[in-house]
Coordinates of C-alpha atoms and ligand atoms in Angstrom, one line a residue:
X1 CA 20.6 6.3 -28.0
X2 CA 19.7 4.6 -24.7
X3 CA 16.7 4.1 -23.0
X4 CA 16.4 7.0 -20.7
X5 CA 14.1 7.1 -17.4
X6 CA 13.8 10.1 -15.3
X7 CA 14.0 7.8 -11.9
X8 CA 17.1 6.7 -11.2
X9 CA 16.4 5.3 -7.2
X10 CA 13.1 4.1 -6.3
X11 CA 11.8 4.0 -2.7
X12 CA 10.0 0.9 -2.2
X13 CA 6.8 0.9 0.5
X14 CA 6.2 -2.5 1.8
X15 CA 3.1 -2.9 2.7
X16 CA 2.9 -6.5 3.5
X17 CA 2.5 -7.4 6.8
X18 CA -0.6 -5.2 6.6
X19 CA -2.4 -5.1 3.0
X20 CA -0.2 -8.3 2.1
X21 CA -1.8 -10.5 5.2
X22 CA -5.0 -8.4 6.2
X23 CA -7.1 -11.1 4.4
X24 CA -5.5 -13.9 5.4
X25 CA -8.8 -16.3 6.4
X26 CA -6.9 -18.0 9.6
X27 CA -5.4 -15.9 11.9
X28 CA -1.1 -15.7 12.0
X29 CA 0.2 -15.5 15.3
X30 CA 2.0 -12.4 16.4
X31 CA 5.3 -13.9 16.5
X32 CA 4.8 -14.7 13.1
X33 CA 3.8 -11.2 11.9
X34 CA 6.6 -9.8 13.8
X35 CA 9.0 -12.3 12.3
X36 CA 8.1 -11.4 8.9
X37 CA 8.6 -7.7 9.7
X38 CA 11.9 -8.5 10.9
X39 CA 13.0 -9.6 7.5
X40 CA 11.6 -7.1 6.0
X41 CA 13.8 -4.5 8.2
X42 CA 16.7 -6.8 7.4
X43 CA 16.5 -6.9 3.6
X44 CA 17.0 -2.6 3.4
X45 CA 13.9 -1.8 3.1
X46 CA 13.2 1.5 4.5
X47 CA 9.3 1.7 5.0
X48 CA 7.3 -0.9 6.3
X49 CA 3.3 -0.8 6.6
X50 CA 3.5 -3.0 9.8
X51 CA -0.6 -3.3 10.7
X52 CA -3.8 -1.7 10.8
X53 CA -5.8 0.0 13.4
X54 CA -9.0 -0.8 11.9
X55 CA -12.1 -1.9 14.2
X56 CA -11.2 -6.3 15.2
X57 CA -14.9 -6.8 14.2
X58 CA -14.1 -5.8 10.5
X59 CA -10.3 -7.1 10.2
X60 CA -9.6 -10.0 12.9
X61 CA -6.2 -10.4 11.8
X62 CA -5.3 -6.9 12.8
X63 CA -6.4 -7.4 16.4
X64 CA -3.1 -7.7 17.7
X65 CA -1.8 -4.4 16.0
X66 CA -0.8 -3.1 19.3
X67 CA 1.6 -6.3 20.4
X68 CA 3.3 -6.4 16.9
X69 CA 4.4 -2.5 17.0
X70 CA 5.4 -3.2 20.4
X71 CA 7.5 -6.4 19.2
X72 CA 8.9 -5.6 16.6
X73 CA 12.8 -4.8 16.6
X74 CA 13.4 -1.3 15.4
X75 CA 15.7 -1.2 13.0
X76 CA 17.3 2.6 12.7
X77 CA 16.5 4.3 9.3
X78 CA 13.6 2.2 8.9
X79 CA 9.9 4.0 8.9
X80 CA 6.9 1.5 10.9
X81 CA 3.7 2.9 9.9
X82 CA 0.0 1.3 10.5
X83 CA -3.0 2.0 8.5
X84 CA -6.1 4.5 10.3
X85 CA -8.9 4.1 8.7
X86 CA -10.5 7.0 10.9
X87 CA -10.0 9.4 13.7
X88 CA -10.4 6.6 16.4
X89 CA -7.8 4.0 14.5
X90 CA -5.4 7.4 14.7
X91 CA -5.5 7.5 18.9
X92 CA -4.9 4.1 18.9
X93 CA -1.9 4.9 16.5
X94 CA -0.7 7.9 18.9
X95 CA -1.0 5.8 21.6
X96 CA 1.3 2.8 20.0
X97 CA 3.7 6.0 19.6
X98 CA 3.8 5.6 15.6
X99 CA 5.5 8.5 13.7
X100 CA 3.4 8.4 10.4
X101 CA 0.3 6.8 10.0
X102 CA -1.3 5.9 6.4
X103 CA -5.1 7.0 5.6
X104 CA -7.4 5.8 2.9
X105 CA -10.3 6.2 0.7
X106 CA -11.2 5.5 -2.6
X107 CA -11.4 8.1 -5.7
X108 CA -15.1 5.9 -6.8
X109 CA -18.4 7.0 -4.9
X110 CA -19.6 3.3 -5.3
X111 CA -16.5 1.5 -4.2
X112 CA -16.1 3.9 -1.1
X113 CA -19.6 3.2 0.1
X114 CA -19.2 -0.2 -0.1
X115 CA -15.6 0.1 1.6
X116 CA -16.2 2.3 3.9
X117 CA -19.7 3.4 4.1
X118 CA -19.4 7.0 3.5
X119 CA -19.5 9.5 0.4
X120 CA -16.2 10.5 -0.9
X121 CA -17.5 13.9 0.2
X122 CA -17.9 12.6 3.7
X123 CA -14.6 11.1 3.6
X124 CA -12.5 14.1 3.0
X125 CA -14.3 15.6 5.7
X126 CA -13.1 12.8 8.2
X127 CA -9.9 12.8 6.7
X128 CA -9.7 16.5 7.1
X129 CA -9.9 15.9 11.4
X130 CA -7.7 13.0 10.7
X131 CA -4.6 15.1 9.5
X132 CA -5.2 18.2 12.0
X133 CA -5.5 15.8 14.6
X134 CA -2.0 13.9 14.0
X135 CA -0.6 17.4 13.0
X136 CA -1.3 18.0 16.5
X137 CA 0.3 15.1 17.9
X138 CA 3.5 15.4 15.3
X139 CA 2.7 12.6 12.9
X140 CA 3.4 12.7 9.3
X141 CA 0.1 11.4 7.1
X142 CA 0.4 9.2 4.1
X143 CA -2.9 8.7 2.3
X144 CA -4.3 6.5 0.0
X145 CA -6.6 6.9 -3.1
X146 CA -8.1 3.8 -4.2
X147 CA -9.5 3.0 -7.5
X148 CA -7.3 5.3 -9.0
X149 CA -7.6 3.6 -12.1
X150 CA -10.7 2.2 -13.0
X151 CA -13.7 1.1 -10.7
X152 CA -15.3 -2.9 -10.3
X153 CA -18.4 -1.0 -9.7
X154 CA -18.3 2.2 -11.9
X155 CA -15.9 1.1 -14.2
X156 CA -13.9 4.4 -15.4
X157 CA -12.8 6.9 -12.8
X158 CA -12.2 10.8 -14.0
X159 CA -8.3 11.1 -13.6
X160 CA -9.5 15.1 -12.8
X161 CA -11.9 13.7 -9.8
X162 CA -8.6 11.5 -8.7
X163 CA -6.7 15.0 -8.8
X164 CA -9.4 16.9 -6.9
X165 CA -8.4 14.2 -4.0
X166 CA -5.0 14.2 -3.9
X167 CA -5.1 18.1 -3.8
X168 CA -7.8 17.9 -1.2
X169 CA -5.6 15.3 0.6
X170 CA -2.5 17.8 0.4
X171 CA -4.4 20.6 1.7
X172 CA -5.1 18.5 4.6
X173 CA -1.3 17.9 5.1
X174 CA -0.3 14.6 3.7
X175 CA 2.9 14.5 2.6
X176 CA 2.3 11.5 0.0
X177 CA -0.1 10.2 -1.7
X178 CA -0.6 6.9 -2.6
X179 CA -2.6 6.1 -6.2
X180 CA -4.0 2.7 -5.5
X181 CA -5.3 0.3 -8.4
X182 CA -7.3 -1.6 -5.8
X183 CA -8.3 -4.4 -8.3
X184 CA -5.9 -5.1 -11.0
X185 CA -7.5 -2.9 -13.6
X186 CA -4.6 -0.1 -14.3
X187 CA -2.9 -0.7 -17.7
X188 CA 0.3 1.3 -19.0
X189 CA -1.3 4.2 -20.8
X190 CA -3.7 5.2 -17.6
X191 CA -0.7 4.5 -15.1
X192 CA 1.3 7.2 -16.8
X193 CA -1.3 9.4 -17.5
X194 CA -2.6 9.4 -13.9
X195 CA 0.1 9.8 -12.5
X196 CA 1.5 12.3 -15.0
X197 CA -1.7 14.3 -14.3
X198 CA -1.5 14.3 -10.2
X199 CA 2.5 14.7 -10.1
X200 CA 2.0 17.9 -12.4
X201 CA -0.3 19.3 -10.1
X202 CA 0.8 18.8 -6.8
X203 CA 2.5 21.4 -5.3
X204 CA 4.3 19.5 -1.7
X205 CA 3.3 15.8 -1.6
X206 CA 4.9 13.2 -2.9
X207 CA 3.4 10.7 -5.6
X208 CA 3.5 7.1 -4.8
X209 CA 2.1 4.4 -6.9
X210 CA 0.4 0.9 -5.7
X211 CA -0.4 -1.6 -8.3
X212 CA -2.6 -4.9 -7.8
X213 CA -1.8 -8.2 -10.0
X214 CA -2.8 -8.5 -13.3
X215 CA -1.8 -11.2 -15.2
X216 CA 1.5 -8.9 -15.7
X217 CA 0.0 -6.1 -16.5
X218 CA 1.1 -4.8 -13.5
X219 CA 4.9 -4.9 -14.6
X220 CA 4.1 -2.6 -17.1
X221 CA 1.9 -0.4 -15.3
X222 CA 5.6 0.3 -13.0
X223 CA 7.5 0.9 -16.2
X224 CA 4.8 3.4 -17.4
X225 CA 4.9 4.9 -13.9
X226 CA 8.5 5.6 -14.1
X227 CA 8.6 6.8 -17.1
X228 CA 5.9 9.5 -15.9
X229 CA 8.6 10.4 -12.8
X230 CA 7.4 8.0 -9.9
X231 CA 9.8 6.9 -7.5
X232 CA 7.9 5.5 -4.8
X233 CA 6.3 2.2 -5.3
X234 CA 4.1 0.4 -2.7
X235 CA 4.5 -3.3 -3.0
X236 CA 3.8 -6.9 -0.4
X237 CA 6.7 -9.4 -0.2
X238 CA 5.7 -12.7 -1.6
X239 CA 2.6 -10.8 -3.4
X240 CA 0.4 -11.4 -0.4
X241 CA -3.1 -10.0 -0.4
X242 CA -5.5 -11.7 -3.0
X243 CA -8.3 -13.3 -0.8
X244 CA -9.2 -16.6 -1.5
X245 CA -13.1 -15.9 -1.7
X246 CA -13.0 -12.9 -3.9
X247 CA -11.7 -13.6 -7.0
X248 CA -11.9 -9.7 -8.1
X249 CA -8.9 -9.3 -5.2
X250 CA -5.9 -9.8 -6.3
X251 CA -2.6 -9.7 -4.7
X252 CA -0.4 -6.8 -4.1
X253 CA 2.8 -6.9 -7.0
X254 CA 5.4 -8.9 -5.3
X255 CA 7.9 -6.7 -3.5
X256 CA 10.8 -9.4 -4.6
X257 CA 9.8 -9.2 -8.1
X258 CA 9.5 -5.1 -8.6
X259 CA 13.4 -5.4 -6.5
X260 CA 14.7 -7.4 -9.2
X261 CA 13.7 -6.0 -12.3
X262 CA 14.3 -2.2 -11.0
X263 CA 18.0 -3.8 -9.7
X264 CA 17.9 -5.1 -13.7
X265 CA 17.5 -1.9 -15.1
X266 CA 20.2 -0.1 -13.1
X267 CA 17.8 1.4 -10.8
X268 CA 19.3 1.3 -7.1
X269 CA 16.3 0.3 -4.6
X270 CA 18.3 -0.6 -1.4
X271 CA 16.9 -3.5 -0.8
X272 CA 19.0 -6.6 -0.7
X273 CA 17.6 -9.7 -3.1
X274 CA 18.4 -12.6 -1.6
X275 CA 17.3 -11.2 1.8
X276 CA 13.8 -9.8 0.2
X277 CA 13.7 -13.2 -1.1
X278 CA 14.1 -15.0 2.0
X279 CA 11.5 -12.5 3.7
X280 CA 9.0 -13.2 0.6
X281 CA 8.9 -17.2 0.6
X282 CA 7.8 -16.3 4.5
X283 CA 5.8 -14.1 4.1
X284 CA 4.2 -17.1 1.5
X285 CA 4.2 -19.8 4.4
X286 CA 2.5 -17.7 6.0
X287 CA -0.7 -17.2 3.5
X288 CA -3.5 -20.1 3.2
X289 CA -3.3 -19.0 -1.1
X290 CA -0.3 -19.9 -1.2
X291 CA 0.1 -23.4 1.2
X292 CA -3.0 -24.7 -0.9
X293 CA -1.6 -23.8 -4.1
X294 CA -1.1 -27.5 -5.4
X295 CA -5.2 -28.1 -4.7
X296 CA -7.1 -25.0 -6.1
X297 CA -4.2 -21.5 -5.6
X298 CA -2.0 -20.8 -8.6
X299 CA 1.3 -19.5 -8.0
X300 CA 0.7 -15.7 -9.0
X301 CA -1.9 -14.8 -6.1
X302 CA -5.1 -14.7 -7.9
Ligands
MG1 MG1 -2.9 -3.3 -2.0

């Protein structure tokens, strides 16, 4: 008998340039950020989480959001979509003319609060305006539900409370949802049931997945997600995204890495490897973790 999964493509969301490089301490030029989107278009991939529209004061490296959806070459097929972390980041998404814009909050009371200063309750509600209002202007919402899996602050998260979200979230309109393990603490038996739990349920949206570095773990935590139906798998070339002053942030798994082991196991992804490779040692020359990796880094991202 063979191993049998019941994915057989996967769609992979690249959320480099924006999750991968949002904490990078000195700021990349726009060329370069467009550069490395480039690549990515080149390499197949078919969505692309280009920037963030997120207040300069709180994310200085997304201050030039604007010029790199205006720079970028557009390559046809291939989805640009930017972060709105609220109802203003969304006009200034309308305005750059984006066709799908990607929301978050987290499924932990604590770790929203601390993220984004509001109850979860509070959240929904400005979610809520959030979809009507790019339902309005024609955009599709993609929204993201962090601490999926487990909490720094709280610890466990109820899988039902996660539910309860996504729901919410599709009422709202989202078309996908995004289960976010925002700090590396997902482990095969919670990614599958999870995910096995929201997929069940939801009635329109899609079910994505987006796994942090663990030490591995977060190989497995795919394997387990496919094996509970997931096909769409959010990832950062190079595995950009730990921050070099918090050692609970990890980096995003590495979009070249989920390619070849999903191209290793029959799974067709699109995506070309030696391209996604060339756009991945980039996207590292681009990250302070990884240029000071002989000193202090290491070469996972954490
Ligand atoms: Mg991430």
């Amino acid at each position: 008998m063979g191993y049998a999964l019941p994915v057989q493509t996967v769609t992979i969301f690249e959320v480099g340039p924006r999750d991968g490089l949002q904490n990078e301490p000195d700021f990349i030029s726009t060329e370069d950020k467009v550069k490395l989107v480039n690549l990515l278009s080149d390499s197949g991939l078919k969505r692309i989480e280009v920037t963030s529209f997120v207040h300069p004061k709180w994310v200085p490296q997304m201050a030039d959001a604007e010029k790199v959806l205006a720079t970028i070459r557009r390559v046809p097929g291939v989805l640009y979509n930017a972060l709105v972390p609220n109802l203003k980041g969304l006009e200034r998404g309308i305005a750059a003319g984006l066709s799908e814009v990607v929301t978050i909050l987290s499924a932990s009371e604590s770790h929203n609060r601390k993220n984004l200063n509001m109850s979860v309750a509070e959240s929904l509600k400005e979610l809520e305006l959030v979809n009507k209002r790019a339902k309005e202007s024609g955009i599709r919402v993609r929204s993201y539900i962090g601490t999926a899996y487990g909490c720094p602050m709280e610890g466990f998260v109820d899988p039902q409370k996660v539910l309860e979200i996504a729901l919410a979230l599709e009422e709202f309109g989202s078309y996908e949802i995004s289960l976010g393990d925002t700090t590396g603490m997902a482990h095969p038996k919670s990614a599958y049931e999870v995910a096995w739990l929201v997929k069940g349920n939801l009635k329109r949206a899609a079910l994505a997945v987006h796994f942090h570095q663990a030490e591995g773990i977060e190989f497995a935590n795919v394997l387990a997600s496919l094996e509970a139906g997931i096909d769409i798998i959010d990832s950062a070339a190079g595995g950009l995204g730990g921050c070099p002053y918090a050692p609970g942030a990890r980096g995003n798994i590495a979009t070249e890495v989920l390619v070849e082991m999903l191209h290793r196991m029959g799974i067709e992804t699109g995506v070309d490897e030696q391209k996604i490779r060339e756009a991945s040692r980039f996207a590292k020359s681009l990250s302070r973790y990884f240029r000071s990796e002989g000193s202090h880094g290491n070469a996972t991202g954490h």
